Amino acid sequence: MELSWNWWTALSHCSRMLWHPVMRRLPSRVSMQPFWWERIDAAFLVGAMPRKEGMERKDLLAANVKIFKSQGKALDQYAKKTVKVLVVGNPANTNALVCSKFAPSIPKENFSAMTRLDQNRAQGQIAQRLKVSAADVRNMVIWGNHSSTQFPDASHATVTLDGKTVKVTEAVNDDAYFGGEFISTIQKRGAAVIAARKLSSAMSAAKAAADHVRDWWNGTPEGQWVSMAVLSDGSYGAPLDVMFTGEA
């Protein structure tokens, strides 16, 4: 992997186990030059027009088509055909679809959009309510799209309480909560973050991206699943040829 000086320095400070194969590169400017794309195994596409207070993800669409069209073309021309592409920049589902359309030589199943932040938020909400670690909450699913149209689903989620695994819905025992406040809180969480800090999520989004690619790369333990947006094959009644979020 080749990185600009700023990224190289920041990552070196993390002292992570996978640091060894990362190499430093000092280009004069960020560009679509081949060396940015040729050797990558995983592409994290985070460069999008930032979402501001009062904006929905759809408001970013026009500005981002140009960005993800150019990135798709660069991937198509230079990247390995095995590269896994995670789109983080919002509206992530649509941006991922645009990017894939302009990279026809890369398999469509190699493109995904990040819903893991929404999943992590949902699991965090349950963890706070039950006073457990978020790691004890599993199998939360986000369905559909991002933002205000997503559907966080706890019906199959489990939680470990006192050494026993039980259904989240049974542990919380509040149908009204799951049918109302739980859903609206997750749907509006991104807007709430922007209203509070005048910027979109940063650290939590980076953590979610790392979680997403780790599980995409390595798979999940038997009986566990995560949420990510992939190109629909018609499963769950979703329309074909759209990026649809569900369990993976």
PDB file of C-alpha atoms in Angstrom:
ATOM      1  CA  MET A   1       0.000   0.000   0.000  1.00  0.00           C
ATOM      2  CA  GLU A   2       1.302   3.465  -0.863  1.00  0.00           C
ATOM      3  CA  LEU A   3       0.350   6.524   1.162  1.00  0.00           C
ATOM      4  CA  SER A   4       0.857  10.268   1.320  1.00  0.00           C
ATOM      5  CA  TRP A   5       3.064  11.605   4.119  1.00  0.00           C
ATOM      6  CA  ASN A   6       0.114  12.718   6.287  1.00  0.00           C
ATOM      7  CA  TRP A   7      -1.577   9.338   6.125  1.00  0.00           C
ATOM      8  CA  TRP A   8       1.699   7.481   6.555  1.00  0.00           C
ATOM      9  CA  THR A   9       2.538   9.468   9.681  1.00  0.00           C
ATOM     10  CA  ALA A  10      -0.926   9.049  11.205  1.00  0.00           C
ATOM     11  CA  LEU A  11      -0.967   5.314  10.608  1.00  0.00           C
ATOM     12  CA  SER A  12       2.552   4.830  11.925  1.00  0.00           C
ATOM     13  CA  HIS A  13       1.426   6.433  15.176  1.00  0.00           C
ATOM     14  CA  CYS A  14      -1.258   3.754  15.538  1.00  0.00           C
ATOM     15  CA  SER A  15       1.419   1.017  15.770  1.00  0.00           C
ATOM     16  CA  ARG A  16      -0.951  -1.568  14.328  1.00  0.00           C
ATOM     17  CA  MET A  17      -0.085  -5.213  13.647  1.00  0.00           C
ATOM     18  CA  LEU A  18      -0.598  -4.832   9.892  1.00  0.00           C
ATOM     19  CA  TRP A  19       1.716  -1.833   9.587  1.00  0.00           C
ATOM     20  CA  HIS A  20       4.645  -3.785   8.102  1.00  0.00           C
ATOM     21  CA  PRO A  21       3.520  -3.967   4.419  1.00  0.00           C
ATOM     22  CA  VAL A  22       2.523  -0.300   4.221  1.00  0.00           C
ATOM     23  CA  MET A  23       4.933   1.883   2.262  1.00  0.00           C
ATOM     24  CA  ARG A  24       5.293   5.632   2.240  1.00  0.00           C
ATOM     25  CA  ARG A  25       5.029   7.686  -0.933  1.00  0.00           C
ATOM     26  CA  LEU A  26       5.339  11.444  -1.257  1.00  0.00           C
ATOM     27  CA  PRO A  27       3.465  12.641  -4.356  1.00  0.00           C
ATOM     28  CA  SER A  28       3.284  16.334  -5.142  1.00  0.00           C
ATOM     29  CA  ARG A  29      -0.503  16.189  -5.015  1.00  0.00           C
ATOM     30  CA  VAL A  30      -3.359  13.718  -4.746  1.00  0.00           C
ATOM     31  CA  SER A  31      -4.217  12.565  -8.249  1.00  0.00           C
ATOM     32  CA  MET A  32      -5.483   9.688 -10.326  1.00  0.00           C
ATOM     33  CA  GLN A  33      -1.950   8.550 -11.159  1.00  0.00           C
ATOM     34  CA  PRO A  34      -1.463   4.771 -11.527  1.00  0.00           C
ATOM     35  CA  PHE A  35       0.642   4.343  -8.388  1.00  0.00           C
ATOM     36  CA  TRP A  36      -2.388   5.206  -6.252  1.00  0.00           C
ATOM     37  CA  TRP A  37      -4.290   2.216  -7.577  1.00  0.00           C
ATOM     38  CA  GLU A  38      -2.026  -0.524  -8.927  1.00  0.00           C
ATOM     39  CA  ARG A  39      -1.056  -2.365  -5.758  1.00  0.00           C
ATOM     40  CA  ILE A  40      -4.059  -1.988  -3.491  1.00  0.00           C
ATOM     41  CA  ASP A  41      -6.003  -4.965  -2.172  1.00  0.00           C
ATOM     42  CA  ALA A  42      -8.678  -2.872  -0.467  1.00  0.00           C
ATOM     43  CA  ALA A  43      -9.867   0.581  -1.537  1.00  0.00           C
ATOM     44  CA  PHE A  44     -11.524   2.795   1.071  1.00  0.00           C
ATOM     45  CA  LEU A  45     -13.279   5.532  -0.922  1.00  0.00           C
ATOM     46  CA  VAL A  46     -13.916   8.271   1.612  1.00  0.00           C
ATOM     47  CA  GLY A  47     -13.443  11.348  -0.558  1.00  0.00           C
ATOM     48  CA  ALA A  48     -16.890  12.819  -1.063  1.00  0.00           C
ATOM     49  CA  MET A  49     -18.543  16.187  -0.698  1.00  0.00           C
ATOM     50  CA  PRO A  50     -19.107  16.547   3.067  1.00  0.00           C
ATOM     51  CA  ARG A  51     -22.608  16.435   4.443  1.00  0.00           C
ATOM     52  CA  LYS A  52     -23.552  19.602   6.322  1.00  0.00           C
ATOM     53  CA  GLU A  53     -26.255  20.406   8.832  1.00  0.00           C
ATOM     54  CA  GLY A  54     -29.741  20.166   7.366  1.00  0.00           C
ATOM     55  CA  MET A  55     -28.609  18.076   4.391  1.00  0.00           C
ATOM     56  CA  GLU A  56     -29.797  14.597   3.538  1.00  0.00           C
ATOM     57  CA  ARG A  57     -27.457  12.218   1.768  1.00  0.00           C
ATOM     58  CA  LYS A  58     -29.397  12.677  -1.489  1.00  0.00           C
ATOM     59  CA  ASP A  59     -28.409  16.358  -1.469  1.00  0.00           C
ATOM     60  CA  LEU A  60     -24.822  15.278  -2.054  1.00  0.00           C
ATOM     61  CA  LEU A  61     -25.574  13.189  -5.118  1.00  0.00           C
ATOM     62  CA  ALA A  62     -24.888  15.641  -7.942  1.00  0.00           C
ATOM     63  CA  ALA A  63     -21.510  16.709  -6.593  1.00  0.00           C
ATOM     64  CA  ASN A  64     -20.405  13.169  -5.881  1.00  0.00           C
ATOM     65  CA  VAL A  65     -21.250  11.584  -9.233  1.00  0.00           C
ATOM     66  CA  LYS A  66     -18.223  13.306 -10.749  1.00  0.00           C
ATOM     67  CA  ILE A  67     -15.955  12.153  -7.911  1.00  0.00           C
ATOM     68  CA  PHE A  68     -16.977   8.501  -8.000  1.00  0.00           C
ATOM     69  CA  LYS A  69     -17.063   8.366 -11.777  1.00  0.00           C
ATOM     70  CA  SER A  70     -13.384   9.342 -11.868  1.00  0.00           C
ATOM     71  CA  GLN A  71     -12.487   6.909  -9.085  1.00  0.00           C
ATOM     72  CA  GLY A  72     -14.325   4.104 -10.856  1.00  0.00           C
ATOM     73  CA  LYS A  73     -12.420   4.801 -14.058  1.00  0.00           C
ATOM     74  CA  ALA A  74      -9.110   4.798 -12.186  1.00  0.00           C
ATOM     75  CA  LEU A  75      -9.916   1.474 -10.537  1.00  0.00           C
ATOM     76  CA  ASP A  76     -10.992   0.022 -13.864  1.00  0.00           C
ATOM     77  CA  GLN A  77      -7.805   1.103 -15.602  1.00  0.00           C
ATOM     78  CA  TYR A  78      -5.179   0.459 -12.954  1.00  0.00           C
ATOM     79  CA  ALA A  79      -6.368  -1.672 -10.023  1.00  0.00           C
ATOM     80  CA  LYS A  80      -6.104  -5.412  -9.558  1.00  0.00           C
ATOM     81  CA  LYS A  81      -9.355  -7.109 -10.508  1.00  0.00           C
ATOM     82  CA  THR A  82      -9.465  -8.707  -7.067  1.00  0.00           C
ATOM     83  CA  VAL A  83      -9.551  -5.375  -5.231  1.00  0.00           C
ATOM     84  CA  LYS A  84     -12.304  -4.985  -2.644  1.00  0.00           C
ATOM     85  CA  VAL A  85     -13.864  -1.516  -2.816  1.00  0.00           C
ATOM     86  CA  LEU A  86     -15.606  -0.018   0.206  1.00  0.00           C
ATOM     87  CA  VAL A  87     -17.430   3.260  -0.375  1.00  0.00           C
ATOM     88  CA  VAL A  88     -17.696   5.338   2.797  1.00  0.00           C
ATOM     89  CA  GLY A  89     -18.449   8.796   1.350  1.00  0.00           C
ATOM     90  CA  ASN A  90     -22.167   9.600   1.379  1.00  0.00           C
ATOM     91  CA  PRO A  91     -24.597   8.911  -0.145  1.00  0.00           C
ATOM     92  CA  ALA A  92     -22.591   5.693   0.065  1.00  0.00           C
ATOM     93  CA  ASN A  93     -25.034   3.285  -1.606  1.00  0.00           C
ATOM     94  CA  THR A  94     -25.476   5.458  -4.673  1.00  0.00           C
ATOM     95  CA  ASN A  95     -21.804   6.415  -4.817  1.00  0.00           C
ATOM     96  CA  ALA A  96     -20.849   2.728  -4.758  1.00  0.00           C
ATOM     97  CA  LEU A  97     -23.238   2.001  -7.616  1.00  0.00           C
ATOM     98  CA  VAL A  98     -21.834   4.884  -9.673  1.00  0.00           C
ATOM     99  CA  CYS A  99     -18.274   3.758  -8.994  1.00  0.00           C
ATOM    100  CA  SER A 100     -19.029   0.168 -10.018  1.00  0.00           C
ATOM    101  CA  LYS A 101     -20.660   1.284 -13.264  1.00  0.00           C
ATOM    102  CA  PHE A 102     -17.423   2.991 -14.314  1.00  0.00           C
ATOM    103  CA  ALA A 103     -15.266   0.004 -13.354  1.00  0.00           C
ATOM    104  CA  PRO A 104     -16.832  -2.744 -15.499  1.00  0.00           C
ATOM    105  CA  SER A 105     -13.710  -4.938 -15.419  1.00  0.00           C
ATOM    106  CA  ILE A 106     -13.985  -5.404 -11.639  1.00  0.00           C
ATOM    107  CA  PRO A 107     -16.613  -7.909 -10.425  1.00  0.00           C
ATOM    108  CA  LYS A 108     -19.702  -6.219  -9.017  1.00  0.00           C
ATOM    109  CA  GLU A 109     -19.476  -8.316  -5.855  1.00  0.00           C
ATOM    110  CA  ASN A 110     -16.186  -6.535  -5.117  1.00  0.00           C
ATOM    111  CA  PHE A 111     -18.053  -3.285  -4.415  1.00  0.00           C
ATOM    112  CA  SER A 112     -19.848  -2.522  -1.177  1.00  0.00           C
ATOM    113  CA  ALA A 113     -21.086   0.523   0.702  1.00  0.00           C
ATOM    114  CA  MET A 114     -20.755   1.072   4.413  1.00  0.00           C
ATOM    115  CA  THR A 115     -23.719   0.471   6.661  1.00  0.00           C
ATOM    116  CA  ARG A 116     -21.575  -0.755   9.522  1.00  0.00           C
ATOM    117  CA  LEU A 117     -21.671   2.614  11.263  1.00  0.00           C
ATOM    118  CA  ASP A 118     -25.461   2.343  11.479  1.00  0.00           C
ATOM    119  CA  GLN A 119     -25.161  -1.220  12.765  1.00  0.00           C
ATOM    120  CA  ASN A 120     -22.601  -0.164  15.366  1.00  0.00           C
ATOM    121  CA  ARG A 121     -24.852   2.690  16.456  1.00  0.00           C
ATOM    122  CA  ALA A 122     -27.794   0.322  16.820  1.00  0.00           C
ATOM    123  CA  GLN A 123     -25.759  -2.148  18.854  1.00  0.00           C
ATOM    124  CA  GLY A 124     -24.454   0.715  20.961  1.00  0.00           C
ATOM    125  CA  GLN A 125     -27.995   1.860  21.733  1.00  0.00           C
ATOM    126  CA  ILE A 126     -28.939  -1.598  22.954  1.00  0.00           C
ATOM    127  CA  ALA A 127     -25.722  -1.952  24.932  1.00  0.00           C
ATOM    128  CA  GLN A 128     -26.391   1.323  26.742  1.00  0.00           C
ATOM    129  CA  ARG A 129     -29.951   0.320  27.516  1.00  0.00           C
ATOM    130  CA  LEU A 130     -28.911  -3.064  28.928  1.00  0.00           C
ATOM    131  CA  LYS A 131     -25.685  -1.760  30.504  1.00  0.00           C
ATOM    132  CA  VAL A 132     -23.429  -4.232  28.689  1.00  0.00           C
ATOM    133  CA  SER A 133     -20.530  -3.932  26.264  1.00  0.00           C
ATOM    134  CA  ALA A 134     -21.421  -3.280  22.624  1.00  0.00           C
ATOM    135  CA  ALA A 135     -19.356  -6.389  21.814  1.00  0.00           C
ATOM    136  CA  ASP A 136     -21.997  -8.431  23.652  1.00  0.00           C
ATOM    137  CA  VAL A 137     -24.677  -7.389  21.143  1.00  0.00           C
ATOM    138  CA  ARG A 138     -24.627  -9.312  17.860  1.00  0.00           C
ATOM    139  CA  ASN A 139     -26.590  -9.882  14.667  1.00  0.00           C
ATOM    140  CA  MET A 140     -28.210  -6.476  14.397  1.00  0.00           C
ATOM    141  CA  VAL A 141     -29.334  -5.834  10.822  1.00  0.00           C
ATOM    142  CA  ILE A 142     -29.802  -2.604   8.881  1.00  0.00           C
ATOM    143  CA  TRP A 143     -32.137  -2.967   5.899  1.00  0.00           C
ATOM    144  CA  GLY A 144     -32.557  -0.869   2.780  1.00  0.00           C
ATOM    145  CA  ASN A 145     -30.717   2.406   2.403  1.00  0.00           C
ATOM    146  CA  HIS A 146     -28.942   4.984   4.522  1.00  0.00           C
ATOM    147  CA  SER A 147     -30.199   7.954   6.478  1.00  0.00           C
ATOM    148  CA  SER A 148     -33.891   8.456   7.239  1.00  0.00           C
ATOM    149  CA  THR A 149     -35.076   5.510   5.104  1.00  0.00           C
ATOM    150  CA  GLN A 150     -32.975   2.779   6.720  1.00  0.00           C
ATOM    151  CA  PHE A 151     -34.664   0.163   8.876  1.00  0.00           C
ATOM    152  CA  PRO A 152     -32.675  -1.047  11.893  1.00  0.00           C
ATOM    153  CA  ASP A 153     -33.884  -4.526  12.803  1.00  0.00           C
ATOM    154  CA  ALA A 154     -33.269  -6.080  16.222  1.00  0.00           C
ATOM    155  CA  SER A 155     -35.630  -9.020  15.751  1.00  0.00           C
ATOM    156  CA  HIS A 156     -32.788 -11.541  15.319  1.00  0.00           C
ATOM    157  CA  ALA A 157     -30.173  -9.763  17.422  1.00  0.00           C
ATOM    158  CA  THR A 158     -28.767 -11.418  20.523  1.00  0.00           C
ATOM    159  CA  VAL A 159     -27.047 -10.184  23.656  1.00  0.00           C
ATOM    160  CA  THR A 160     -24.896 -11.924  26.232  1.00  0.00           C
ATOM    161  CA  LEU A 161     -26.231 -11.339  29.752  1.00  0.00           C
ATOM    162  CA  ASP A 162     -24.697 -13.029  32.775  1.00  0.00           C
ATOM    163  CA  GLY A 163     -22.958 -15.523  30.529  1.00  0.00           C
ATOM    164  CA  LYS A 164     -26.136 -16.486  28.648  1.00  0.00           C
ATOM    165  CA  THR A 165     -27.125 -15.539  25.094  1.00  0.00           C
ATOM    166  CA  VAL A 166     -30.686 -14.262  24.777  1.00  0.00           C
ATOM    167  CA  LYS A 167     -32.678 -12.368  22.167  1.00  0.00           C
ATOM    168  CA  VAL A 168     -32.330  -8.605  22.396  1.00  0.00           C
ATOM    169  CA  THR A 169     -36.080  -8.112  22.091  1.00  0.00           C
ATOM    170  CA  GLU A 170     -36.645 -10.385  25.089  1.00  0.00           C
ATOM    171  CA  ALA A 171     -33.924  -8.721  27.153  1.00  0.00           C
ATOM    172  CA  VAL A 172     -35.283  -5.220  26.518  1.00  0.00           C
ATOM    173  CA  ASN A 173     -38.929  -6.346  26.593  1.00  0.00           C
ATOM    174  CA  ASP A 174     -40.344  -3.153  25.117  1.00  0.00           C
ATOM    175  CA  ASP A 175     -42.133  -3.520  21.770  1.00  0.00           C
ATOM    176  CA  ALA A 176     -43.016   0.175  21.661  1.00  0.00           C
ATOM    177  CA  TYR A 177     -39.336   1.084  21.893  1.00  0.00           C
ATOM    178  CA  PHE A 178     -38.341  -1.183  19.007  1.00  0.00           C
ATOM    179  CA  GLY A 179     -41.221   0.084  16.886  1.00  0.00           C
ATOM    180  CA  GLY A 180     -40.515   3.754  17.520  1.00  0.00           C
ATOM    181  CA  GLU A 181     -37.653   5.372  19.418  1.00  0.00           C
ATOM    182  CA  PHE A 182     -35.074   2.737  18.491  1.00  0.00           C
ATOM    183  CA  ILE A 183     -35.708   3.109  14.761  1.00  0.00           C
ATOM    184  CA  SER A 184     -35.923   6.907  14.711  1.00  0.00           C
ATOM    185  CA  THR A 185     -32.796   7.317  16.852  1.00  0.00           C
ATOM    186  CA  ILE A 186     -30.661   5.301  14.427  1.00  0.00           C
ATOM    187  CA  GLN A 187     -32.231   6.923  11.366  1.00  0.00           C
ATOM    188  CA  LYS A 188     -31.487  10.413  12.693  1.00  0.00           C
ATOM    189  CA  ARG A 189     -28.175   9.717  14.396  1.00  0.00           C
ATOM    190  CA  GLY A 190     -26.037  11.068  11.562  1.00  0.00           C
ATOM    191  CA  ALA A 191     -27.973  14.333  11.497  1.00  0.00           C
ATOM    192  CA  ALA A 192     -27.691  14.587  15.286  1.00  0.00           C
ATOM    193  CA  VAL A 193     -23.910  14.206  15.104  1.00  0.00           C
ATOM    194  CA  ILE A 194     -23.659  16.941  12.481  1.00  0.00           C
ATOM    195  CA  ALA A 195     -25.876  19.259  14.519  1.00  0.00           C
ATOM    196  CA  ALA A 196     -23.700  18.706  17.586  1.00  0.00           C
ATOM    197  CA  ARG A 197     -20.218  18.986  16.096  1.00  0.00           C
ATOM    198  CA  LYS A 198     -20.931  20.740  12.760  1.00  0.00           C
ATOM    199  CA  LEU A 199     -19.128  17.896  11.030  1.00  0.00           C
ATOM    200  CA  SER A 200     -20.077  14.357  10.114  1.00  0.00           C
ATOM    201  CA  SER A 201     -18.850  11.351  12.071  1.00  0.00           C
ATOM    202  CA  ALA A 202     -15.094  10.793  12.013  1.00  0.00           C
ATOM    203  CA  MET A 203     -13.635   8.347  14.535  1.00  0.00           C
ATOM    204  CA  SER A 204     -16.752   6.168  14.645  1.00  0.00           C
ATOM    205  CA  ALA A 205     -16.898   6.073  10.838  1.00  0.00           C
ATOM    206  CA  ALA A 206     -13.241   5.043  10.621  1.00  0.00           C
ATOM    207  CA  LYS A 207     -13.841   2.275  13.170  1.00  0.00           C
ATOM    208  CA  ALA A 208     -16.885   1.096  11.217  1.00  0.00           C
ATOM    209  CA  ALA A 209     -14.904   1.008   7.966  1.00  0.00           C
ATOM    210  CA  ALA A 210     -12.227  -1.118   9.622  1.00  0.00           C
ATOM    211  CA  ASP A 211     -14.897  -3.443  11.046  1.00  0.00           C
ATOM    212  CA  HIS A 212     -16.544  -3.731   7.624  1.00  0.00           C
ATOM    213  CA  VAL A 213     -13.411  -4.702   5.714  1.00  0.00           C
ATOM    214  CA  ARG A 214     -12.157  -7.037   8.459  1.00  0.00           C
ATOM    215  CA  ASP A 215     -15.374  -9.052   8.326  1.00  0.00           C
ATOM    216  CA  TRP A 216     -15.594  -8.852   4.532  1.00  0.00           C
ATOM    217  CA  TRP A 217     -12.041 -10.124   4.246  1.00  0.00           C
ATOM    218  CA  ASN A 218     -12.049 -12.770   6.965  1.00  0.00           C
ATOM    219  CA  GLY A 219     -15.715 -13.684   7.228  1.00  0.00           C
ATOM    220  CA  THR A 220     -17.737 -13.799  10.429  1.00  0.00           C
ATOM    221  CA  PRO A 221     -17.896 -16.565  13.034  1.00  0.00           C
ATOM    222  CA  GLU A 222     -20.531 -19.222  12.421  1.00  0.00           C
ATOM    223  CA  GLY A 223     -23.967 -18.004  13.404  1.00  0.00           C
ATOM    224  CA  GLN A 224     -23.022 -14.331  13.232  1.00  0.00           C
ATOM    225  CA  TRP A 225     -23.654 -11.772  10.512  1.00  0.00           C
ATOM    226  CA  VAL A 226     -23.122  -8.096   9.833  1.00  0.00           C
ATOM    227  CA  SER A 227     -24.683  -5.400   7.659  1.00  0.00           C
ATOM    228  CA  MET A 228     -23.256  -4.050   4.429  1.00  0.00           C
ATOM    229  CA  ALA A 229     -24.672  -2.706   1.191  1.00  0.00           C
ATOM    230  CA  VAL A 230     -24.052  -4.862  -1.879  1.00  0.00           C
ATOM    231  CA  LEU A 231     -25.435  -4.980  -5.399  1.00  0.00           C
ATOM    232  CA  SER A 232     -28.874  -6.546  -5.183  1.00  0.00           C
ATOM    233  CA  ASP A 233     -29.505  -9.921  -6.806  1.00  0.00           C
ATOM    234  CA  GLY A 234     -33.199  -9.704  -5.997  1.00  0.00           C
ATOM    235  CA  SER A 235     -32.940 -11.271  -2.540  1.00  0.00           C
ATOM    236  CA  TYR A 236     -35.443 -10.061   0.073  1.00  0.00           C
ATOM    237  CA  GLY A 237     -37.536  -8.575  -2.742  1.00  0.00           C
ATOM    238  CA  ALA A 238     -35.081  -5.743  -3.364  1.00  0.00           C
ATOM    239  CA  PRO A 239     -34.983  -4.337  -6.921  1.00  0.00           C
ATOM    240  CA  LEU A 240     -32.156  -5.561  -9.124  1.00  0.00           C
ATOM    241  CA  ASP A 241     -29.136  -3.376  -9.855  1.00  0.00           C
ATOM    242  CA  VAL A 242     -29.292  -1.196  -6.752  1.00  0.00           C
ATOM    243  CA  MET A 243     -26.999  -1.173  -3.744  1.00  0.00           C
ATOM    244  CA  PHE A 244     -29.109  -2.724  -1.009  1.00  0.00           C
ATOM    245  CA  THR A 245     -28.232  -3.106   2.651  1.00  0.00           C
ATOM    246  CA  GLY A 246     -28.964  -6.323   4.482  1.00  0.00           C
ATOM    247  CA  GLU A 247     -27.267  -9.094   6.404  1.00  0.00           C
ATOM    248  CA  ALA A 248     -23.981 -10.466   5.081  1.00  0.00           C
TER     249      ALA A 248
END
